[in-house]
Amino acid sequence: MISNYDILIIGGGAAGFFTAINIAETNPKLKIVILERGKEVLTKVKISGGGRCNVTHACFIPNDLVKFYPRGEKELKGPFHQFCSGDTIEWFEKHGVELKIEEDGRMFPVSDSSQTIIDCFLSATKKSGIDILTGQSVQSLFKGDGYWKVDTNQQSFKCDTLVMATGSNPKIWELMESLGHTIEAPVPSLFTFNIKDARIKDLMGLSAITSVKVKDSKLKASGPLLITHWGMSGPGILRLSAWGARELAAKNYQFTLQVNWLNDTDFEETLDILKNLKEENAKKLIMKFCPFEFPKRLWESLVFASGISAETKWTDLSKKQLTALANQLTNGQFQVNGKSTFKEEFVTAGGINLKEIDFKTMQSKLHDNLYFAGEILNIDAITGGFNFQNAWTGGFLAARAITEK
Ligand SMILES: Cc1cc2nc3c(=O)[nH]c(=O)nc-3n(C[C@H](O)[C@H](O)[C@H](O)COP(=O)(O)OP(=O)(O)OC[C@H]3O[C@@H](n4cnc5c(N)ncnc54)[C@H](O)[C@@H]3O)c2cc1C
């Protein structure tokens, strides 16, 4: 038996639902189905943002927003001028969900529960008469003359328009490859660094605003760094992991990390500061007097790593020790041996090559009536609500193009 639909959406995740709802609300006459391979839909939305769903980010200027996307920065400029984070807030408000802004710009439903987003989507799909079929794992796609035929593990479907919203699914990428699309090889994007080093041993939980750099590379980032029991994490490290996803994979996650614990104060400036401190605090024990705004225990560790003992007074510091301390503070070198997952919040860099997509419509440049939205594309961002924003924007544009045909 073959089921006929106008629009077939593969993938019951954020991008699939957003596309379906926007199509249905613009043109209620279209017969739409969402095919989901799992038993449940919206499972990633459910666990997102620690169960709170970080829906978007309070960054409302398209040219600023794109800067959070290591892959997709150039391509998303146009789309964000059409549907940006402000539009996301308005969309959810219209659908009965109020969002709130946290201090760091992340936006969540005021309920602090991802279930609110799921309920909103399920209620909107029900109202619009969108069919949702679970346990339907798409196995093959066939392009006929003016139609698409889709086979799942259960049955066959025929439709005029196909929307691919399957996230980072290797099997679907293979199918897309068989249709002529190019797939950028998937690599993890958000991860933390494994480091075993006496300087950070037992300092788990301490954090400092740093700038970090990968030695012998142009990769650098700044932001809070968190010392963990396995190494280093925090926004600064995650930024480096996202921007360096491909380069660090090529290094097999073995590299030297350079940490400036004083963020933007460089070696020379730091040396001058230390020399002044030596004059001003001559009688004080160096271990007991941390002149910088970071944790005292970290200061003690870096002082110790500079070859300075607990009994040393500022006045006793040799030129060599001052230089060593300035070095530890501004250019601490740490050997990274592997990576760890960040709070299970893995995002994949890789997917459909962006040159093969028309970013005005999200349509494939290779096939008419084939659209894409969400993480299936080679687009990913750092944490903060940006990955969902990509799903909303892509879904909105695809829906608009489909209904304007
Ligand atoms: C733990 C975690 C927390 C996260 N938190 C946030 C957050 O708070 N904010 C944020 O912006 N981003 C977050 N992300 C990233 C965000 O969840 C993804 O970028 C987003 O879900 C991508 O949406 P999507 O619809 O493209 O893909 P998905 O949500 O992955 O949905 C794709 C759907 O397609 C289905 N599918 C796959 N293959 C087939 C097939 N062959 N047949 C039928 N169906 C198929 C899948 O089962 C899935 O349901 C988080 C990610 C994780 C893992």
CSV table of C-alpha atoms and ligand atoms in Angstrom, one decimal:
chain,number,residue,atom,x,y,z
A,1,MET,CA,0.0,0.0,0.0
A,2,ILE,CA,1.3,3.5,-0.8
A,3,SER,CA,0.1,6.5,1.2
A,4,ASN,CA,-0.1,9.8,-0.7
A,5,TYR,CA,0.8,13.2,0.7
A,6,ASP,CA,1.5,16.6,-0.6
A,7,ILE,CA,4.5,17.1,1.8
A,8,LEU,CA,6.5,14.4,3.5
A,9,ILE,CA,8.8,15.5,6.3
A,10,ILE,CA,11.4,13.0,7.3
A,11,GLY,CA,12.5,13.4,10.9
A,12,GLY,CA,10.4,14.2,14.0
A,13,GLY,CA,12.8,16.6,15.6
A,14,ALA,CA,12.9,20.3,16.1
A,15,ALA,CA,13.5,21.2,12.4
A,16,GLY,CA,10.9,18.7,11.1
A,17,PHE,CA,8.1,20.0,13.4
A,18,PHE,CA,8.9,23.6,12.9
A,19,THR,CA,8.8,23.2,9.1
A,20,ALA,CA,5.5,21.1,9.2
A,21,ILE,CA,3.7,23.6,11.4
A,22,ASN,CA,4.7,26.6,9.4
A,23,ILE,CA,3.6,25.0,6.2
A,24,ALA,CA,0.3,23.9,7.6
A,25,GLU,CA,-0.5,27.2,9.2
A,26,THR,CA,0.1,29.0,5.9
A,27,ASN,CA,-1.7,26.6,3.7
A,28,PRO,CA,-4.1,24.3,5.7
A,29,LYS,CA,-5.1,22.5,2.5
A,30,LEU,CA,-1.8,20.7,2.1
A,31,LYS,CA,-1.7,17.1,3.4
A,32,ILE,CA,1.4,16.8,5.5
A,33,VAL,CA,3.0,13.8,7.3
A,34,ILE,CA,6.0,13.7,9.6
A,35,LEU,CA,7.9,10.3,9.5
A,36,GLU,CA,9.9,9.5,12.6
A,37,ARG,CA,12.0,6.4,13.0
A,38,GLY,CA,11.9,6.4,16.8
A,39,LYS,CA,9.0,5.5,19.1
A,40,GLU,CA,8.8,9.1,20.3
A,41,VAL,CA,9.1,12.4,18.5
A,42,LEU,CA,11.1,15.4,19.7
A,43,THR,CA,13.4,13.3,21.9
A,44,LYS,CA,16.3,15.7,21.6
A,45,VAL,CA,14.2,18.7,22.4
A,46,LYS,CA,13.1,16.9,25.6
A,47,ILE,CA,16.7,16.4,26.9
A,48,SER,CA,18.0,19.7,25.5
A,49,GLY,CA,19.4,22.4,27.7
A,50,GLY,CA,19.4,20.0,30.7
A,51,GLY,CA,15.7,19.5,30.3
A,52,ARG,CA,14.9,23.2,30.0
A,53,CYS,CA,15.4,23.6,26.2
A,54,ASN,CA,17.6,26.5,25.4
A,55,VAL,CA,15.4,27.7,22.5
A,56,THR,CA,17.4,30.5,21.1
A,57,HIS,CA,19.9,33.3,22.1
A,58,ALA,CA,19.2,37.0,22.8
A,59,CYS,CA,21.4,38.1,19.9
A,60,PHE,CA,19.1,39.9,17.5
A,61,ILE,CA,21.4,41.2,14.8
A,62,PRO,CA,21.9,38.7,12.0
A,63,ASN,CA,25.5,39.8,11.4
A,64,ASP,CA,26.4,39.2,15.0
A,65,LEU,CA,24.4,36.0,15.4
A,66,VAL,CA,26.2,34.3,12.5
A,67,LYS,CA,29.5,34.7,14.4
A,68,PHE,CA,28.4,31.8,16.7
A,69,TYR,CA,28.4,29.3,13.9
A,70,PRO,CA,31.8,27.8,13.0
A,71,ARG,CA,30.1,26.1,10.1
A,72,GLY,CA,27.4,28.1,8.4
A,73,GLU,CA,28.6,31.6,9.3
A,74,LYS,CA,28.5,32.9,5.7
A,75,GLU,CA,25.5,31.0,4.5
A,76,LEU,CA,23.2,31.9,7.5
A,77,LYS,CA,23.6,35.7,7.0
A,78,GLY,CA,20.8,35.8,4.4
A,79,PRO,CA,18.5,33.4,6.3
A,80,PHE,CA,18.9,35.3,9.6
A,81,HIS,CA,17.8,38.5,7.8
A,82,GLN,CA,14.6,36.6,7.1
A,83,PHE,CA,14.0,34.8,10.4
A,84,CYS,CA,16.2,35.7,13.4
A,85,SER,CA,16.1,35.1,17.1
A,86,GLY,CA,13.5,37.9,17.6
A,87,ASP,CA,11.2,36.1,15.2
A,88,THR,CA,11.7,32.9,17.2
A,89,ILE,CA,10.5,34.7,20.3
A,90,GLU,CA,7.5,36.1,18.5
A,91,TRP,CA,6.7,32.8,16.9
A,92,PHE,CA,6.6,31.0,20.3
A,93,GLU,CA,4.7,33.9,21.9
A,94,LYS,CA,2.0,33.5,19.2
A,95,HIS,CA,1.9,29.9,20.0
A,96,GLY,CA,1.4,30.5,23.7
A,97,VAL,CA,5.0,30.0,24.9
A,98,GLU,CA,6.8,32.9,26.6
A,99,LEU,CA,10.6,32.9,26.6
A,100,LYS,CA,12.9,34.4,29.2
A,101,ILE,CA,16.5,35.7,28.8
A,102,GLU,CA,19.2,34.5,31.2
A,103,GLU,CA,22.1,36.7,32.2
A,104,ASP,CA,24.4,35.1,29.6
A,105,GLY,CA,21.9,35.6,26.8
A,106,ARG,CA,20.5,32.1,26.6
A,107,MET,CA,16.7,31.9,26.2
A,108,PHE,CA,14.4,29.3,27.8
A,109,PRO,CA,10.7,28.9,28.2
A,110,VAL,CA,9.6,30.6,31.4
A,111,SER,CA,8.4,27.2,32.6
A,112,ASP,CA,12.0,26.1,32.6
A,113,SER,CA,10.8,22.9,31.0
A,114,SER,CA,11.4,21.5,27.5
A,115,GLN,CA,8.0,19.8,27.8
A,116,THR,CA,6.4,23.2,27.2
A,117,ILE,CA,8.0,23.3,23.7
A,118,ILE,CA,7.0,19.7,23.0
A,119,ASP,CA,3.4,20.4,24.1
A,120,CYS,CA,3.4,23.5,21.9
A,121,PHE,CA,4.5,21.6,18.9
A,122,LEU,CA,2.2,18.6,19.5
A,123,SER,CA,-0.8,20.9,20.0
A,124,ALA,CA,0.0,22.9,16.8
A,125,THR,CA,0.4,19.8,14.7
A,126,LYS,CA,-2.9,18.4,16.0
A,127,LYS,CA,-4.7,21.6,15.3
A,128,SER,CA,-3.3,21.7,11.8
A,129,GLY,CA,-4.2,18.1,11.0
A,130,ILE,CA,-0.5,17.1,10.4
A,131,ASP,CA,-0.1,13.3,10.5
A,132,ILE,CA,2.7,12.1,12.8
A,133,LEU,CA,3.9,8.5,12.2
A,134,THR,CA,6.5,7.0,14.5
A,135,GLY,CA,8.4,3.8,14.1
A,136,GLN,CA,8.9,4.7,10.4
A,137,SER,CA,12.6,4.4,9.6
A,138,VAL,CA,13.2,5.7,6.1
A,139,GLN,CA,15.2,3.1,4.1
A,140,SER,CA,15.2,4.4,0.5
A,141,LEU,CA,14.2,7.4,-1.6
A,142,PHE,CA,13.2,7.4,-5.3
A,143,LYS,CA,12.7,10.4,-7.5
A,144,GLY,CA,10.0,9.9,-10.1
A,145,ASP,CA,8.7,12.2,-12.7
A,146,GLY,CA,7.3,15.0,-10.5
A,147,TYR,CA,7.0,13.0,-7.3
A,148,TRP,CA,9.1,11.3,-4.6
A,149,LYS,CA,8.6,7.8,-3.4
A,150,VAL,CA,9.8,7.0,0.1
A,151,ASP,CA,10.1,3.5,1.6
A,152,THR,CA,10.3,3.0,5.4
A,153,ASN,CA,10.7,-0.3,7.3
A,154,GLN,CA,6.8,-0.4,7.4
A,155,GLN,CA,5.4,1.0,4.2
A,156,SER,CA,5.7,3.3,1.1
A,157,PHE,CA,4.8,6.9,0.7
A,158,LYS,CA,4.4,9.1,-2.3
A,159,CYS,CA,4.6,12.9,-2.2
A,160,ASP,CA,5.2,16.0,-4.3
A,161,THR,CA,7.7,17.6,-1.9
A,162,LEU,CA,10.2,16.1,0.4
A,163,VAL,CA,11.7,17.8,3.5
A,164,MET,CA,14.8,16.2,5.0
A,165,ALA,CA,15.1,17.0,8.7
A,166,THR,CA,16.9,13.9,10.0
A,167,GLY,CA,19.7,15.6,12.0
A,168,SER,CA,23.1,13.9,12.0
A,169,ASN,CA,22.0,10.5,10.7
A,170,PRO,CA,24.7,8.6,8.8
A,171,LYS,CA,22.2,6.4,6.9
A,172,ILE,CA,20.3,9.4,5.5
A,173,TRP,CA,23.5,11.1,4.6
A,174,GLU,CA,24.4,7.9,2.6
A,175,LEU,CA,21.0,8.2,0.8
A,176,MET,CA,21.6,11.8,0.1
A,177,GLU,CA,25.0,10.9,-1.4
A,178,SER,CA,23.3,8.4,-3.7
A,179,LEU,CA,21.2,11.4,-4.9
A,180,GLY,CA,24.4,13.2,-5.8
A,181,HIS,CA,24.8,15.4,-2.7
A,182,THR,CA,28.2,15.7,-1.1
A,183,ILE,CA,28.6,15.0,2.6
A,184,GLU,CA,31.2,16.7,4.7
A,185,ALA,CA,32.5,13.9,7.0
A,186,PRO,CA,31.0,14.1,10.5
A,187,VAL,CA,33.3,14.9,13.4
A,188,PRO,CA,32.3,15.9,17.0
A,189,SER,CA,32.0,19.6,17.6
A,190,LEU,CA,31.4,20.4,21.3
A,191,PHE,CA,33.8,18.6,23.6
A,192,THR,CA,36.1,19.1,26.5
A,193,PHE,CA,39.8,18.4,26.8
A,194,ASN,CA,41.4,15.5,28.6
A,195,ILE,CA,44.5,16.8,30.5
A,196,LYS,CA,46.5,15.2,33.2
A,197,ASP,CA,48.7,17.8,34.8
A,198,ALA,CA,50.0,18.5,38.3
A,199,ARG,CA,49.1,22.2,38.0
A,200,ILE,CA,45.4,21.5,37.8
A,201,LYS,CA,45.2,18.3,39.8
A,202,ASP,CA,42.8,18.6,42.7
A,203,LEU,CA,41.6,22.0,41.5
A,204,MET,CA,38.3,20.6,40.0
A,205,GLY,CA,35.5,23.1,40.0
A,206,LEU,CA,37.7,26.2,39.9
A,207,SER,CA,37.3,28.6,37.0
A,208,ALA,CA,38.9,31.7,35.5
A,209,ILE,CA,38.4,34.0,32.5
A,210,THR,CA,41.1,33.0,30.1
A,211,SER,CA,42.2,33.1,26.6
A,212,VAL,CA,43.3,29.7,25.1
A,213,LYS,CA,45.2,28.8,22.0
A,214,VAL,CA,46.2,25.6,20.3
A,215,LYS,CA,50.0,25.7,19.8
A,216,ASP,CA,51.3,25.8,16.2
A,217,SER,CA,47.8,26.7,15.0
A,218,LYS,CA,45.6,29.8,14.4
A,219,LEU,CA,42.9,28.4,16.7
A,220,LYS,CA,42.2,30.6,19.7
A,221,ALA,CA,39.3,31.6,21.9
A,222,SER,CA,38.5,33.3,25.1
A,223,GLY,CA,36.0,32.9,27.9
A,224,PRO,CA,35.6,31.2,31.2
A,225,LEU,CA,37.7,28.0,31.7
A,226,LEU,CA,36.5,25.4,34.1
A,227,ILE,CA,38.9,22.9,35.6
A,228,THR,CA,37.3,19.4,35.8
A,229,HIS,CA,38.5,16.1,37.2
A,230,TRP,CA,39.4,15.0,33.7
A,231,GLY,CA,40.9,18.2,32.4
A,232,MET,CA,39.4,21.5,31.1
A,233,SER,CA,35.9,22.5,30.1
A,234,GLY,CA,33.9,25.7,30.2
A,235,PRO,CA,32.8,28.1,27.4
A,236,GLY,CA,36.3,29.1,26.4
A,237,ILE,CA,37.3,25.4,25.8
A,238,LEU,CA,33.9,24.6,24.1
A,239,ARG,CA,34.4,27.5,21.7
A,240,LEU,CA,37.9,26.2,20.8
A,241,SER,CA,36.4,22.7,20.3
A,242,ALA,CA,33.7,24.0,18.0
A,243,TRP,CA,35.9,26.2,15.9
A,244,GLY,CA,38.6,23.6,15.8
A,245,ALA,CA,36.4,20.6,15.3
A,246,ARG,CA,38.0,19.5,12.1
A,247,GLU,CA,41.6,20.6,12.8
A,248,LEU,CA,41.6,18.9,16.3
A,249,ALA,CA,40.1,15.7,14.8
A,250,ALA,CA,42.9,15.6,12.3
A,251,LYS,CA,45.4,15.9,15.3
A,252,ASN,CA,43.5,13.0,16.9
A,253,TYR,CA,42.9,15.3,19.8
A,254,GLN,CA,46.6,15.3,20.8
A,255,PHE,CA,48.0,18.8,21.0
A,256,THR,CA,49.5,21.5,23.3
A,257,LEU,CA,47.0,24.0,24.7
A,258,GLN,CA,48.4,27.4,25.7
A,259,VAL,CA,46.4,29.0,28.5
A,260,ASN,CA,46.6,32.7,29.4
A,261,TRP,CA,45.1,32.7,32.9
A,262,LEU,CA,45.0,36.5,32.8
A,263,ASN,CA,42.9,36.6,29.6
A,264,ASP,CA,44.2,39.6,27.6
A,265,THR,CA,47.1,40.7,29.7
A,266,ASP,CA,50.3,39.6,27.8
A,267,PHE,CA,53.6,38.3,29.1
A,268,GLU,CA,55.4,41.7,29.0
A,269,GLU,CA,52.6,43.5,30.8
A,270,THR,CA,52.4,40.7,33.4
A,271,LEU,CA,56.1,40.9,34.0
A,272,ASP,CA,55.9,44.6,34.7
A,273,ILE,CA,53.0,44.0,37.1
A,274,LEU,CA,54.9,41.4,38.9
A,275,LYS,CA,58.0,43.6,39.2
A,276,ASN,CA,55.9,46.4,40.7
A,277,LEU,CA,54.3,43.9,43.1
A,278,LYS,CA,57.8,42.8,44.2
A,279,GLU,CA,58.5,46.5,45.2
A,280,GLU,CA,55.2,47.2,46.8
A,281,ASN,CA,54.8,43.9,48.7
A,282,ALA,CA,58.4,43.1,49.6
A,283,LYS,CA,57.7,41.6,53.0
A,284,LYS,CA,54.6,39.6,52.0
A,285,LEU,CA,54.7,35.9,51.3
A,286,ILE,CA,54.1,35.4,47.6
A,287,MET,CA,51.9,32.3,48.1
A,288,LYS,CA,49.6,34.2,50.5
A,289,PHE,CA,49.1,37.3,48.3
A,290,CYS,CA,47.4,36.6,45.0
A,291,PRO,CA,47.2,39.9,43.1
A,292,PHE,CA,44.9,38.7,40.3
A,293,GLU,CA,41.3,38.1,40.1
A,294,PHE,CA,41.3,34.3,40.0
A,295,PRO,CA,41.1,31.5,42.5
A,296,LYS,CA,43.8,31.6,45.2
A,297,ARG,CA,44.4,27.8,44.9
A,298,LEU,CA,45.1,28.2,41.2
A,299,TRP,CA,47.6,31.1,42.1
A,300,GLU,CA,49.4,28.8,44.6
A,301,SER,CA,49.6,26.1,42.0
A,302,LEU,CA,51.1,28.3,39.3
A,303,VAL,CA,53.5,29.9,41.8
A,304,PHE,CA,54.6,26.4,42.8
A,305,ALA,CA,55.0,25.4,39.1
A,306,SER,CA,57.3,28.4,38.6
A,307,GLY,CA,59.8,26.9,41.1
A,308,ILE,CA,58.8,29.2,43.9
A,309,SER,CA,58.5,27.8,47.4
A,310,ALA,CA,55.8,28.5,50.0
A,311,GLU,CA,58.2,30.5,52.2
A,312,THR,CA,59.4,32.9,49.4
A,313,LYS,CA,58.7,36.6,50.0
A,314,TRP,CA,58.0,38.9,47.1
A,315,THR,CA,61.3,40.7,47.7
A,316,ASP,CA,63.2,37.4,47.4
A,317,LEU,CA,62.0,36.6,43.8
A,318,SER,CA,64.8,36.3,41.3
A,319,LYS,CA,64.5,37.6,37.8
A,320,LYS,CA,64.3,33.9,36.6
A,321,GLN,CA,61.4,33.2,39.0
A,322,LEU,CA,59.6,36.4,37.9
A,323,THR,CA,59.9,35.3,34.3
A,324,ALA,CA,58.8,31.8,35.0
A,325,LEU,CA,55.8,33.1,36.9
A,326,ALA,CA,54.8,35.5,34.1
A,327,ASN,CA,55.1,32.6,31.7
A,328,GLN,CA,52.9,30.3,33.8
A,329,LEU,CA,50.3,33.0,34.1
A,330,THR,CA,50.2,34.0,30.4
A,331,ASN,CA,51.4,31.0,28.5
A,332,GLY,CA,50.8,27.9,30.5
A,333,GLN,CA,51.3,24.9,28.2
A,334,PHE,CA,49.2,21.8,28.8
A,335,GLN,CA,49.3,18.6,26.9
A,336,VAL,CA,45.8,17.5,25.7
A,337,ASN,CA,45.3,13.7,25.3
A,338,GLY,CA,41.9,13.1,24.0
A,339,LYS,CA,38.4,14.6,24.5
A,340,SER,CA,35.3,14.0,26.6
A,341,THR,CA,31.7,14.7,25.8
A,342,PHE,CA,30.2,17.9,27.2
A,343,LYS,CA,27.1,17.1,29.3
A,344,GLU,CA,26.0,14.7,26.6
A,345,GLU,CA,25.4,17.8,24.5
A,346,PHE,CA,27.2,16.5,21.5
A,347,VAL,CA,26.7,18.3,18.2
A,348,THR,CA,28.2,17.1,15.0
A,349,ALA,CA,30.1,19.2,12.5
A,350,GLY,CA,29.5,17.8,9.0
A,351,GLY,CA,26.6,17.1,6.8
A,352,ILE,CA,25.2,18.2,3.4
A,353,ASN,CA,27.7,20.5,1.7
A,354,LEU,CA,26.3,24.0,1.9
A,355,LYS,CA,27.2,24.9,-1.7
A,356,GLU,CA,24.5,22.5,-2.8
A,357,ILE,CA,21.7,24.4,-1.0
A,358,ASP,CA,19.8,27.5,-2.1
A,359,PHE,CA,19.7,29.5,1.2
A,360,LYS,CA,16.7,31.6,0.1
A,361,THR,CA,14.5,28.5,0.0
A,362,MET,CA,16.5,25.7,1.7
A,363,GLN,CA,15.9,23.7,-1.5
A,364,SER,CA,18.5,21.4,-3.0
A,365,LYS,CA,20.3,22.9,-5.9
A,366,LEU,CA,20.5,19.4,-7.4
A,367,HIS,CA,16.8,18.3,-7.1
A,368,ASP,CA,13.5,20.2,-7.3
A,369,ASN,CA,11.1,19.7,-4.4
A,370,LEU,CA,13.8,18.4,-2.1
A,371,TYR,CA,14.3,20.7,1.0
A,372,PHE,CA,16.6,20.6,4.1
A,373,ALA,CA,16.4,22.0,7.6
A,374,GLY,CA,18.4,21.6,10.8
A,375,GLU,CA,21.5,19.6,11.7
A,376,ILE,CA,21.4,17.4,8.5
A,377,LEU,CA,23.3,20.4,6.9
A,378,ASN,CA,26.9,21.1,7.5
A,379,ILE,CA,25.9,23.8,10.1
A,380,ASP,CA,26.7,23.8,13.8
A,381,ALA,CA,27.2,26.3,16.5
A,382,ILE,CA,28.6,26.7,20.0
A,383,THR,CA,26.2,26.1,22.9
A,384,GLY,CA,23.7,28.8,23.8
A,385,GLY,CA,20.6,28.1,21.8
A,386,PHE,CA,22.2,28.6,18.4
A,387,ASN,CA,21.7,25.1,17.1
A,388,PHE,CA,18.0,25.3,17.6
A,389,GLN,CA,17.9,28.7,16.0
A,390,ASN,CA,19.4,27.1,12.9
A,391,ALA,CA,16.6,24.5,12.9
A,392,TRP,CA,13.9,27.2,13.3
A,393,THR,CA,15.3,29.5,10.6
A,394,GLY,CA,15.8,26.6,8.1
A,395,GLY,CA,12.3,25.3,8.9
A,396,PHE,CA,10.8,28.7,8.4
A,397,LEU,CA,12.5,29.4,5.1
A,398,ALA,CA,11.7,25.9,3.7
A,399,ALA,CA,8.0,26.2,4.7
A,400,ARG,CA,7.8,29.7,3.2
A,401,ALA,CA,9.3,28.5,-0.1
A,402,ILE,CA,7.1,25.4,-0.2
A,403,THR,CA,3.8,27.4,0.4
A,404,GLU,CA,4.7,30.2,-2.0
A,405,LYS,CA,5.2,27.7,-4.9
B,1,LIG,C1,21.8,16.5,25.0
B,1,LIG,C2,21.7,17.6,24.0
B,1,LIG,C3,21.3,18.9,24.5
B,1,LIG,C4,21.1,19.9,23.5
B,1,LIG,N1,20.7,21.1,24.0
B,1,LIG,C5,20.5,22.1,23.1
B,1,LIG,C6,20.0,23.4,23.6
B,1,LIG,O1,19.6,23.5,24.7
B,1,LIG,N2,19.9,24.4,22.6
B,1,LIG,C7,20.3,24.2,21.3
B,1,LIG,O2,20.2,25.2,20.5
B,1,LIG,N3,20.8,23.0,20.9
B,1,LIG,C8,20.9,22.0,21.7
B,1,LIG,N4,21.3,20.8,21.3
B,1,LIG,C9,21.5,20.6,19.8
B,1,LIG,C10,20.1,20.4,19.2
B,1,LIG,O3,19.4,19.5,19.9
B,1,LIG,C11,20.2,20.0,17.7
B,1,LIG,O4,21.0,20.9,17.0
B,1,LIG,C12,18.8,19.9,17.1
B,1,LIG,O5,18.0,19.0,17.9
B,1,LIG,C13,18.8,19.6,15.7
B,1,LIG,O6,17.4,19.4,15.2
B,1,LIG,P1,17.1,18.5,14.0
B,1,LIG,O7,15.6,18.5,13.9
B,1,LIG,O8,17.9,19.0,12.8
B,1,LIG,O9,17.6,17.1,14.4
B,1,LIG,P2,17.2,16.1,15.5
B,1,LIG,O10,16.6,16.8,16.7
B,1,LIG,O11,18.3,15.1,15.7
B,1,LIG,O12,16.0,15.3,14.8
B,1,LIG,C14,16.1,14.4,13.8
B,1,LIG,C15,15.0,13.4,13.9
B,1,LIG,O13,15.1,12.5,12.7
B,1,LIG,C16,14.9,11.2,13.0
B,1,LIG,N5,15.5,10.3,12.0
B,1,LIG,C17,16.8,10.1,11.8
B,1,LIG,N6,16.9,9.2,10.8
B,1,LIG,C18,15.7,8.9,10.4
B,1,LIG,C19,15.2,8.0,9.4
B,1,LIG,N7,16.0,7.2,8.6
B,1,LIG,N8,13.9,7.8,9.3
B,1,LIG,C20,13.0,8.5,10.0
B,1,LIG,N9,13.4,9.4,11.0
B,1,LIG,C21,14.8,9.6,11.1
B,1,LIG,C22,15.6,11.1,14.4
B,1,LIG,O14,15.2,10.0,15.1
B,1,LIG,C23,15.3,12.4,15.0
B,1,LIG,O15,14.1,12.4,15.8
B,1,LIG,C24,21.5,19.7,22.2
B,1,LIG,C25,21.9,18.4,21.7
B,1,LIG,C26,22.0,17.4,22.6
B,1,LIG,C27,22.4,16.1,22.2
